[in-house]
mmCIF file of C-alpha atoms and ligand atoms in Angstrom:
data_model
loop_
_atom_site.group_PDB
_atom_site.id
_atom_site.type_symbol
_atom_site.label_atom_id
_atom_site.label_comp_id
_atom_site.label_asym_id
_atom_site.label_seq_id
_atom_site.Cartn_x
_atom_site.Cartn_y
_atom_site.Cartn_z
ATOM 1 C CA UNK A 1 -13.970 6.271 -42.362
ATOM 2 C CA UNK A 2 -15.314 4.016 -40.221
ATOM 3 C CA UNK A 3 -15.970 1.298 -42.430
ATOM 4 C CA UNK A 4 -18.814 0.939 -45.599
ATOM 5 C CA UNK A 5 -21.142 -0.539 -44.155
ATOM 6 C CA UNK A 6 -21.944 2.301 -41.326
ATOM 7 C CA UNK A 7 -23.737 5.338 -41.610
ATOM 8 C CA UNK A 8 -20.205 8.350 -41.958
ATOM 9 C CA UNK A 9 -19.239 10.128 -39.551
ATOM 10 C CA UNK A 10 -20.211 13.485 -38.970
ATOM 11 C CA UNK A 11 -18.640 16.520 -40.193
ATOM 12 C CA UNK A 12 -17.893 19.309 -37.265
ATOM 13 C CA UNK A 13 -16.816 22.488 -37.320
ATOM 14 C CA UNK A 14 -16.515 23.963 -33.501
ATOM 15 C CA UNK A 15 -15.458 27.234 -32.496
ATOM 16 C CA UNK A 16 -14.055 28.267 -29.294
ATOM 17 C CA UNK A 17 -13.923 31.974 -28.872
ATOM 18 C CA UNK A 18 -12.326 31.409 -25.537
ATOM 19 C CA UNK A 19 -12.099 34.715 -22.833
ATOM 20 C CA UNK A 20 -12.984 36.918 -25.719
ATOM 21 C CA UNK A 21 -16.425 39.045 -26.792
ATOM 22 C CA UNK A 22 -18.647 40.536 -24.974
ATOM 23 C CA UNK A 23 -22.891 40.359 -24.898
ATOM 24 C CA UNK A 24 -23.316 42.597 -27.415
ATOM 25 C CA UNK A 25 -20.517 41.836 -29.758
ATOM 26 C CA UNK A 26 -21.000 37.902 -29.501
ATOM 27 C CA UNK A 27 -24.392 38.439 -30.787
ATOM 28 C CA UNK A 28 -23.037 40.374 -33.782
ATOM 29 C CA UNK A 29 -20.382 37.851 -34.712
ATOM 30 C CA UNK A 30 -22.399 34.815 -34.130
ATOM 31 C CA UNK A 31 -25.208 36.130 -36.378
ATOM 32 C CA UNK A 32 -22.413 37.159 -38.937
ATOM 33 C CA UNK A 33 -21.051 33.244 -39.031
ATOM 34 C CA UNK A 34 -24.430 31.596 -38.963
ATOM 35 C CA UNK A 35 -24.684 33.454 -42.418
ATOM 36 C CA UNK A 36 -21.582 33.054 -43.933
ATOM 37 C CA UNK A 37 -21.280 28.829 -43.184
ATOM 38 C CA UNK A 38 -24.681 27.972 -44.026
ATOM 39 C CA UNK A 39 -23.098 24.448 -45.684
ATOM 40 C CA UNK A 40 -25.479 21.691 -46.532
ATOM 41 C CA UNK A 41 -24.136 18.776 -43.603
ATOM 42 C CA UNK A 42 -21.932 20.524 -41.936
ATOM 43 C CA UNK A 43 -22.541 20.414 -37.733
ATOM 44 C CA UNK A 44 -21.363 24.236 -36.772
ATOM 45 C CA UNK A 45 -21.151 24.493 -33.159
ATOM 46 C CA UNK A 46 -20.448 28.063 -31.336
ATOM 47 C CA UNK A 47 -19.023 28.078 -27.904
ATOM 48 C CA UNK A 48 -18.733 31.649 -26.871
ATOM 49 C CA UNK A 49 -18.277 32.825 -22.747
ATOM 50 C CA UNK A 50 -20.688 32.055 -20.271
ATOM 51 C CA UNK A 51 -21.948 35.216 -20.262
ATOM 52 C CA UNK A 52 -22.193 35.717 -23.931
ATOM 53 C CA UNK A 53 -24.329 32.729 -23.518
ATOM 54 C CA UNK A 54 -27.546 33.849 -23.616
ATOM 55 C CA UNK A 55 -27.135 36.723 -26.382
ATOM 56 C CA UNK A 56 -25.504 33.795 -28.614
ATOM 57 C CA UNK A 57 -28.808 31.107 -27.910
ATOM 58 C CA UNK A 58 -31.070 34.124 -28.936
ATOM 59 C CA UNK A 59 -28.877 35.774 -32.246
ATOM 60 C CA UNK A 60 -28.478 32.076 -33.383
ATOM 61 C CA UNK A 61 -32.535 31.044 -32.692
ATOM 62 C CA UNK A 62 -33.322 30.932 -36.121
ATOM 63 C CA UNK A 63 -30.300 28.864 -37.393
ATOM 64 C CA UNK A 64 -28.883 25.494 -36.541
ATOM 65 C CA UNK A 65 -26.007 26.500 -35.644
ATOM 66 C CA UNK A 66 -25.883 24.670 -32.353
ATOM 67 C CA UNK A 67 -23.884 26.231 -28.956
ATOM 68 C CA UNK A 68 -21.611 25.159 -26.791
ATOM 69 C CA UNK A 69 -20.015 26.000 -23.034
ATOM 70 C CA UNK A 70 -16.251 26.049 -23.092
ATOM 71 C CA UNK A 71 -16.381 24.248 -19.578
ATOM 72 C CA UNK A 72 -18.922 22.963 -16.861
ATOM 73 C CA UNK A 73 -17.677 22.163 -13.079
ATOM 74 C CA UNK A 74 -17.665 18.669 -12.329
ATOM 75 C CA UNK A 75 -20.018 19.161 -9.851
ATOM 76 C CA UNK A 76 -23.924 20.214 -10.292
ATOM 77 C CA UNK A 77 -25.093 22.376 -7.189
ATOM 78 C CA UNK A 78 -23.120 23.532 -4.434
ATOM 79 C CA UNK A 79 -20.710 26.351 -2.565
ATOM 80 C CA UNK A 80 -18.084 26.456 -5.530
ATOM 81 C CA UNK A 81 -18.345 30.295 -5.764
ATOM 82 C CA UNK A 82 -18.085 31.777 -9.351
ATOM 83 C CA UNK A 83 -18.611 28.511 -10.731
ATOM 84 C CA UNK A 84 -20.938 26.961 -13.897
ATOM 85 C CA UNK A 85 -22.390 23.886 -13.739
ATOM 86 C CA UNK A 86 -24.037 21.700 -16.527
ATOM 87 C CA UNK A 87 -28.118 21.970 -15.142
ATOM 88 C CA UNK A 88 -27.079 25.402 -15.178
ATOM 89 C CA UNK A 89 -25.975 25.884 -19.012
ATOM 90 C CA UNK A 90 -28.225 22.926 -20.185
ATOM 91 C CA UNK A 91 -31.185 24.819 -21.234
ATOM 92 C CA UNK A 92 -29.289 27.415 -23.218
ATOM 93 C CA UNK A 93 -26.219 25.391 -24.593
ATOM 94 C CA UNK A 94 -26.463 21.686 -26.006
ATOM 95 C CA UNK A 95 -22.561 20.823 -26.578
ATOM 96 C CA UNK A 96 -19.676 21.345 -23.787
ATOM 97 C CA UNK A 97 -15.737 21.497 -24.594
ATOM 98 C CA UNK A 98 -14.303 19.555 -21.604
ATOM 99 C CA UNK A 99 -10.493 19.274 -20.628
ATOM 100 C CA UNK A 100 -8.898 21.898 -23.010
ATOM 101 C CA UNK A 101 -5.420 22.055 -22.439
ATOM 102 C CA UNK A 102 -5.252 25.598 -21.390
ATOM 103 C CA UNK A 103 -7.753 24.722 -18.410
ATOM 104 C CA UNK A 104 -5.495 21.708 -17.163
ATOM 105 C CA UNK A 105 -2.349 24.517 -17.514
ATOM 106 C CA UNK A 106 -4.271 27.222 -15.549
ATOM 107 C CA UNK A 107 -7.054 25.120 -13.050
ATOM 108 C CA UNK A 108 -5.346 22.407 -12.912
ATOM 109 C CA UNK A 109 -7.671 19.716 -14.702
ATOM 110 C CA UNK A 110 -6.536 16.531 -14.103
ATOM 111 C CA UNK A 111 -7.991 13.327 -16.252
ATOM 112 C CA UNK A 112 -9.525 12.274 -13.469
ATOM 113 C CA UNK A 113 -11.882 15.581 -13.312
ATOM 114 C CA UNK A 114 -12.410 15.568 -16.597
ATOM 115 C CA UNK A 115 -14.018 12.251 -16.185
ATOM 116 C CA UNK A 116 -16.095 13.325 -14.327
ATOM 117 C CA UNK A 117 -17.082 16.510 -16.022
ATOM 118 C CA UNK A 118 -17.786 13.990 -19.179
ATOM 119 C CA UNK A 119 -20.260 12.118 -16.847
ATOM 120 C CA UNK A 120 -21.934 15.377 -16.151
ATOM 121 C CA UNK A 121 -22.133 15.981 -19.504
ATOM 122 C CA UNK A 122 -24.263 12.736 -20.273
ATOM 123 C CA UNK A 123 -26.439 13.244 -16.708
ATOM 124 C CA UNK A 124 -27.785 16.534 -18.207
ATOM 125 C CA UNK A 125 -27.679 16.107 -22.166
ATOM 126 C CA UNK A 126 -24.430 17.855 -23.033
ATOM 127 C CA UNK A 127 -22.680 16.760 -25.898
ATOM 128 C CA UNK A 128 -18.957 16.515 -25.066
ATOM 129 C CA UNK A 129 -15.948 17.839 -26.959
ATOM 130 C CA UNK A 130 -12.816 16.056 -24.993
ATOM 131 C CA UNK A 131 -9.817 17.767 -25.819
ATOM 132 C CA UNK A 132 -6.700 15.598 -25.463
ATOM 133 C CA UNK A 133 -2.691 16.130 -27.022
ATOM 134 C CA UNK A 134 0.578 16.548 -25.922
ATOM 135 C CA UNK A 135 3.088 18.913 -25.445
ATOM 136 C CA UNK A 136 6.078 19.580 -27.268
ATOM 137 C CA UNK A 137 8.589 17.981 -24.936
ATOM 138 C CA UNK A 138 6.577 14.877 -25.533
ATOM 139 C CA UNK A 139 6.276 15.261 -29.582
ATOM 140 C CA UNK A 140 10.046 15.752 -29.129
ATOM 141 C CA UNK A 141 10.715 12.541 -27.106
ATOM 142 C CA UNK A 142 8.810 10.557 -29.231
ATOM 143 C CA UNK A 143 6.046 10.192 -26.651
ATOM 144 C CA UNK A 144 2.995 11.927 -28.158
ATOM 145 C CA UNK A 145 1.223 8.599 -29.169
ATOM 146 C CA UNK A 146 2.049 7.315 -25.384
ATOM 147 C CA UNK A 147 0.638 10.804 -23.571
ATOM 148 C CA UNK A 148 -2.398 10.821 -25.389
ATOM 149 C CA UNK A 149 -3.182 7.420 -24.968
ATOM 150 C CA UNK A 150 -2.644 7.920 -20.747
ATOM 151 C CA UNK A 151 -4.992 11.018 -21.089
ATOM 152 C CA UNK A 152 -7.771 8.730 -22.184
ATOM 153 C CA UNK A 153 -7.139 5.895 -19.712
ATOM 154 C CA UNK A 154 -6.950 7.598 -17.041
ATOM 155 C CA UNK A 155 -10.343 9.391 -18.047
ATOM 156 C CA UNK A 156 -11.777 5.975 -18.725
ATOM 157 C CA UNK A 157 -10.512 4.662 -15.586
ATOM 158 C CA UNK A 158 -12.157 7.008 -13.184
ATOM 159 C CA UNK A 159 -15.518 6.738 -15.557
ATOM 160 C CA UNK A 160 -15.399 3.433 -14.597
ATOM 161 C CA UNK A 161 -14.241 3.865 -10.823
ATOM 162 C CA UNK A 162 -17.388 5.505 -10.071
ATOM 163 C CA UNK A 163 -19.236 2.765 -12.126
ATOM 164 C CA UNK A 164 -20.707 5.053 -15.084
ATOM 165 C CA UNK A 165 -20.493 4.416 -18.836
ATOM 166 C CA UNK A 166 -18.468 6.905 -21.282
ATOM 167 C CA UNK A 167 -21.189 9.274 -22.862
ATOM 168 C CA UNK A 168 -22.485 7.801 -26.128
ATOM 169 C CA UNK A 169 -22.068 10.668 -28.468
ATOM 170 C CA UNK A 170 -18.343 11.998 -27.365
ATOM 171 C CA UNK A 171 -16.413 13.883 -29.396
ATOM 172 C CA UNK A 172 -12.411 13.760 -29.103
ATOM 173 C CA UNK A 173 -10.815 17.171 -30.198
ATOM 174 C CA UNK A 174 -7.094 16.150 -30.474
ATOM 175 C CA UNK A 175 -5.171 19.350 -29.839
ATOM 176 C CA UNK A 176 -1.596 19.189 -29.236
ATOM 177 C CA UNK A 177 -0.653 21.807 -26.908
ATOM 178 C CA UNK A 178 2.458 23.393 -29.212
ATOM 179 C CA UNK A 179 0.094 23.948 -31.570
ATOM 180 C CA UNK A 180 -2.508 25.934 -30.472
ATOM 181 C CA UNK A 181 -2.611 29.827 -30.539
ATOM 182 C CA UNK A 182 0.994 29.248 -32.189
ATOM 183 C CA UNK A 183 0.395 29.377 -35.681
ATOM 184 C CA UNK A 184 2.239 25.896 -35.708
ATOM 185 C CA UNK A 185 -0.114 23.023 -36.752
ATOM 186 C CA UNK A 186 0.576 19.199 -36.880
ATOM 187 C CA UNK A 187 1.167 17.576 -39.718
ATOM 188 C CA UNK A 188 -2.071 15.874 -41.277
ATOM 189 C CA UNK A 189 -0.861 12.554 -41.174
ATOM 190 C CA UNK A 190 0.335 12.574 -37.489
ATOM 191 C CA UNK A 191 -3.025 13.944 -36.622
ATOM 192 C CA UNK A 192 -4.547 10.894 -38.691
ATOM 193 C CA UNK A 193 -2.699 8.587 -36.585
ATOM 194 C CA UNK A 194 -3.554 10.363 -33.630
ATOM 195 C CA UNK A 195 -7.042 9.420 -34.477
ATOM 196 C CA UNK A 196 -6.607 6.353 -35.316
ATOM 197 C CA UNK A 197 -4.739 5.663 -31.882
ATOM 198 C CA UNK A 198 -7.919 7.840 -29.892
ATOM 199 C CA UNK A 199 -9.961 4.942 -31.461
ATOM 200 C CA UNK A 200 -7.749 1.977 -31.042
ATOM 201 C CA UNK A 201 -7.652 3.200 -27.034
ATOM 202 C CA UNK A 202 -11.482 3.281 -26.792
ATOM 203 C CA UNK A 203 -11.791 -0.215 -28.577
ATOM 204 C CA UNK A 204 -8.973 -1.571 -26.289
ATOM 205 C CA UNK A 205 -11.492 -0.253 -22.671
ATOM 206 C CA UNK A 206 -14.229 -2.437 -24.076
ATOM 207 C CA UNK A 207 -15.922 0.918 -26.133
ATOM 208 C CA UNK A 208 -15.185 -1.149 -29.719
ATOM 209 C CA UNK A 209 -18.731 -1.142 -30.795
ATOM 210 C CA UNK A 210 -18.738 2.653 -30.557
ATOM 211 C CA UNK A 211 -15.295 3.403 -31.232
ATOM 212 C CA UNK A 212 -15.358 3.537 -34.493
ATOM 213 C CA UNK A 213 -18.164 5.863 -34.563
ATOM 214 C CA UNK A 214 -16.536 8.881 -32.125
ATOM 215 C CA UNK A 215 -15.885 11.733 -34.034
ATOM 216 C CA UNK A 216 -11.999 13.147 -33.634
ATOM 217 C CA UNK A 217 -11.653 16.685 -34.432
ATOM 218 C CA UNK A 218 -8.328 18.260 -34.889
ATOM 219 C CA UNK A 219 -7.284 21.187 -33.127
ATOM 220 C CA UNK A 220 -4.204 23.822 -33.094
ATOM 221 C CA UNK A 221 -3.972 27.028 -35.065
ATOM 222 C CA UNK A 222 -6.598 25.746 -37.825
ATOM 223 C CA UNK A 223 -7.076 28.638 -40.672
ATOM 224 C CA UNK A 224 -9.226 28.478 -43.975
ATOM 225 C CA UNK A 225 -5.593 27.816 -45.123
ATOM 226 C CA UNK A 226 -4.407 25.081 -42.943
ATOM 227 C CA UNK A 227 -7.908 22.976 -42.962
ATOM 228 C CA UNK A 228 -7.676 20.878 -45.756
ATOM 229 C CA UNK A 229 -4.409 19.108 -44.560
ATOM 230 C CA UNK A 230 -6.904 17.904 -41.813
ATOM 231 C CA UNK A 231 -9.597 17.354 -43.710
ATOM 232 C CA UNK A 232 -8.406 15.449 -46.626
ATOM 233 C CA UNK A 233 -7.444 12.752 -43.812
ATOM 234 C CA UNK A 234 -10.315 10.231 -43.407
ATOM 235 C CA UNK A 235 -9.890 9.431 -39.792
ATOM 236 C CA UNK A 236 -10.275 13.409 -39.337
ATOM 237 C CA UNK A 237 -14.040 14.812 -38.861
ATOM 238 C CA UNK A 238 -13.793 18.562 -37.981
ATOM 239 C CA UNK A 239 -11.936 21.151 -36.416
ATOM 240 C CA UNK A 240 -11.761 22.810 -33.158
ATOM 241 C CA UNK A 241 -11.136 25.957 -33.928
ATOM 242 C CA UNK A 242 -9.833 28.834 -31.495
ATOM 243 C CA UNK A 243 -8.474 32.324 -32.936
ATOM 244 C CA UNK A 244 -9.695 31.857 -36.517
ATOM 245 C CA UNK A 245 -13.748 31.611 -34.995
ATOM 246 C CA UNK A 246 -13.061 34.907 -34.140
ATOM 247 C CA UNK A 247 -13.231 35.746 -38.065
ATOM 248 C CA UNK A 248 -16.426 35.465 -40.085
ATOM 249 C CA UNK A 249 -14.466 34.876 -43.209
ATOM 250 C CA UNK A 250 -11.980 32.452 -41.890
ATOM 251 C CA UNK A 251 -15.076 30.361 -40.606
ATOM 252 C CA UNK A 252 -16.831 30.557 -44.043
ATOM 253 C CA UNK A 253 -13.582 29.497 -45.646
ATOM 254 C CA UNK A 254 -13.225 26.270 -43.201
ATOM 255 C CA UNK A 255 -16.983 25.460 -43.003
ATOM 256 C CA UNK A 256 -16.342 25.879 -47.031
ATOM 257 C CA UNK A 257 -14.056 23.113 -47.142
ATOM 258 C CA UNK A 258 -15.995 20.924 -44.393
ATOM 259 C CA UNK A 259 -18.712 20.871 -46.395
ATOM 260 C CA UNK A 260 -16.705 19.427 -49.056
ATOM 261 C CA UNK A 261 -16.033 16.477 -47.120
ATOM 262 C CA UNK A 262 -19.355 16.383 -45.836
ATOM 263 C CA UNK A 263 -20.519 15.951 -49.675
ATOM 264 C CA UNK A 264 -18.444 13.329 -50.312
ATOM 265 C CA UNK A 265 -18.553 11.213 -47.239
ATOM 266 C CA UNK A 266 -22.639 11.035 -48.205
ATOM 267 C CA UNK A 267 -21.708 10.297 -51.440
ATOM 268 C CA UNK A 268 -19.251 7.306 -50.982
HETATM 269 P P1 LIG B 1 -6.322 27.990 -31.868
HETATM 270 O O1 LIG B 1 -7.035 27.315 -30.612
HETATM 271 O O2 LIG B 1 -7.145 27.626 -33.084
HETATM 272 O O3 LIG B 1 -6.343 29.474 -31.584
HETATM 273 O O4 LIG B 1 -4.951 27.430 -31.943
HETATM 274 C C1 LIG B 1 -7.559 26.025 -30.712
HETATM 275 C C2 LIG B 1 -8.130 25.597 -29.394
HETATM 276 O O5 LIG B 1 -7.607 25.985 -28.356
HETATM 277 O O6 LIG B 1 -9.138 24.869 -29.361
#
């Protein structure tokens, strides 16, 4: 926790549906979740397709559930054909997942871009999910801790290349790249130290007053079954959560246990 005397940290629960519903389904299955996580202090967040986008904002109207983009370009107008920008998505969605590790894989994302995509985030009132882990060569070699920790600098360092400040309510999804989509998670306690180590890197770029603070999901082939090894970790606030958001009753079963935490983090 980040420490007695501040207010806890949020509880989050995000799904990603990723390339998968369409307008009319999405509206079904985000309706279907709204109803079966209704958890007293949980933060649900849906982030289905762009063009599932608007069927999502209007099935989910009456419920705060809140919605999310699963990218925005880096830029906000221009000739980028078949692109999404943030003042685009801004007055339907309120959060944005930036940098997941299958974008950098198949566009290419460097840190760098993903800087700046954070920066659009803040310029048009996004809330930012920066995803962040390593792969399994690196876990192997011993050099998650160091991969992770070069993901964020070099994301801080072109934040502060083009002058700007790191957006004040980031969230850090740590997802290492073996795990998700591969039924493989990490263990709870590496993930704990991941987010200990996400923190100690913001603290060590001058962002120690808000360090603490920044939420760190974990992410990688969470289940109802495989949440609470994340979630009995303190440093751990939520889940990003890709196939299993696809499934009303693996939602309610992890929004379930969230809420659990939530309780008791209010209570302590
Ligand atoms: P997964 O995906 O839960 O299907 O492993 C997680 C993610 O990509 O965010």
């Amino acid at each position: 926790m980040s420490g007695r005397h501040n207010a806890p940290r949020p509880v989050i629960i995000c799904g990603n549906w990723k390339m998968n519903t369409t307008p009319l389904d999405a509206a079904m299955l985000a309706n279907d979740i709204a109803g079966a996580t209704d958890v007293p202090g949980v933060t649900r967040v849906i982030c289905p397709p762009f063009i599932c986008l608007q069927a999502v904002v209007t099935a989910l109207a009456d419920t705060d559930v809140a919605v999310g983009v699963q990218n925005i370009h880096a830029e906000p107008f221009g000739a980028y054909t078949g692109e999404v920008s943030a003042p685009m998505v801004a007055q339907l969605a309120s959060w944005a997942i930036i940098g997941h590790s299958e974008r950098r894989r198949d566009q290419g994302e460097d840190d760098a871009l993903v800087g700046r995509k954070l920066l659009r985030c803040a310029e048009f009132g996004l809330r930012p999910i920066l995803c962040v882990g390593e792969q399994i060569d690196d876990r192997q070699a011993g050099r998650a801790e160091a991969t992770v920790r070069r993901q964020l600098e070099r994301t801080l360092n072109e934040i502060e290349r083009v002058a700007a400040r790191l957006p004040e309510d980031l969230v850090i999804a740590y997802e290492p790249v073996w795990a998700i989509g591969t039924g493989l998670t990490a263990r709870g306690s590496d993930a704990s130290a991941m987010a200990q180590l996400i923190r100690d890197t913001l603290a060590a770029a001058g962002v120690a007053a808000k360090a603490s603070h920044v939420p760190v999901l974990y992410g990688g082939s969470v289940t109802s079954a495989a949440i609470d090894e994340f979630l009995a970790e303190p440093e751990i606030d939520g889940a990003l959560v890709g196939g299993a958001s696809l499934k009303v009753d693996e939602m309610a079963g992890i929004v379930a246990r969230a809420g659990i935490t939530a309780a008791a983090r209010q209570a302590a």
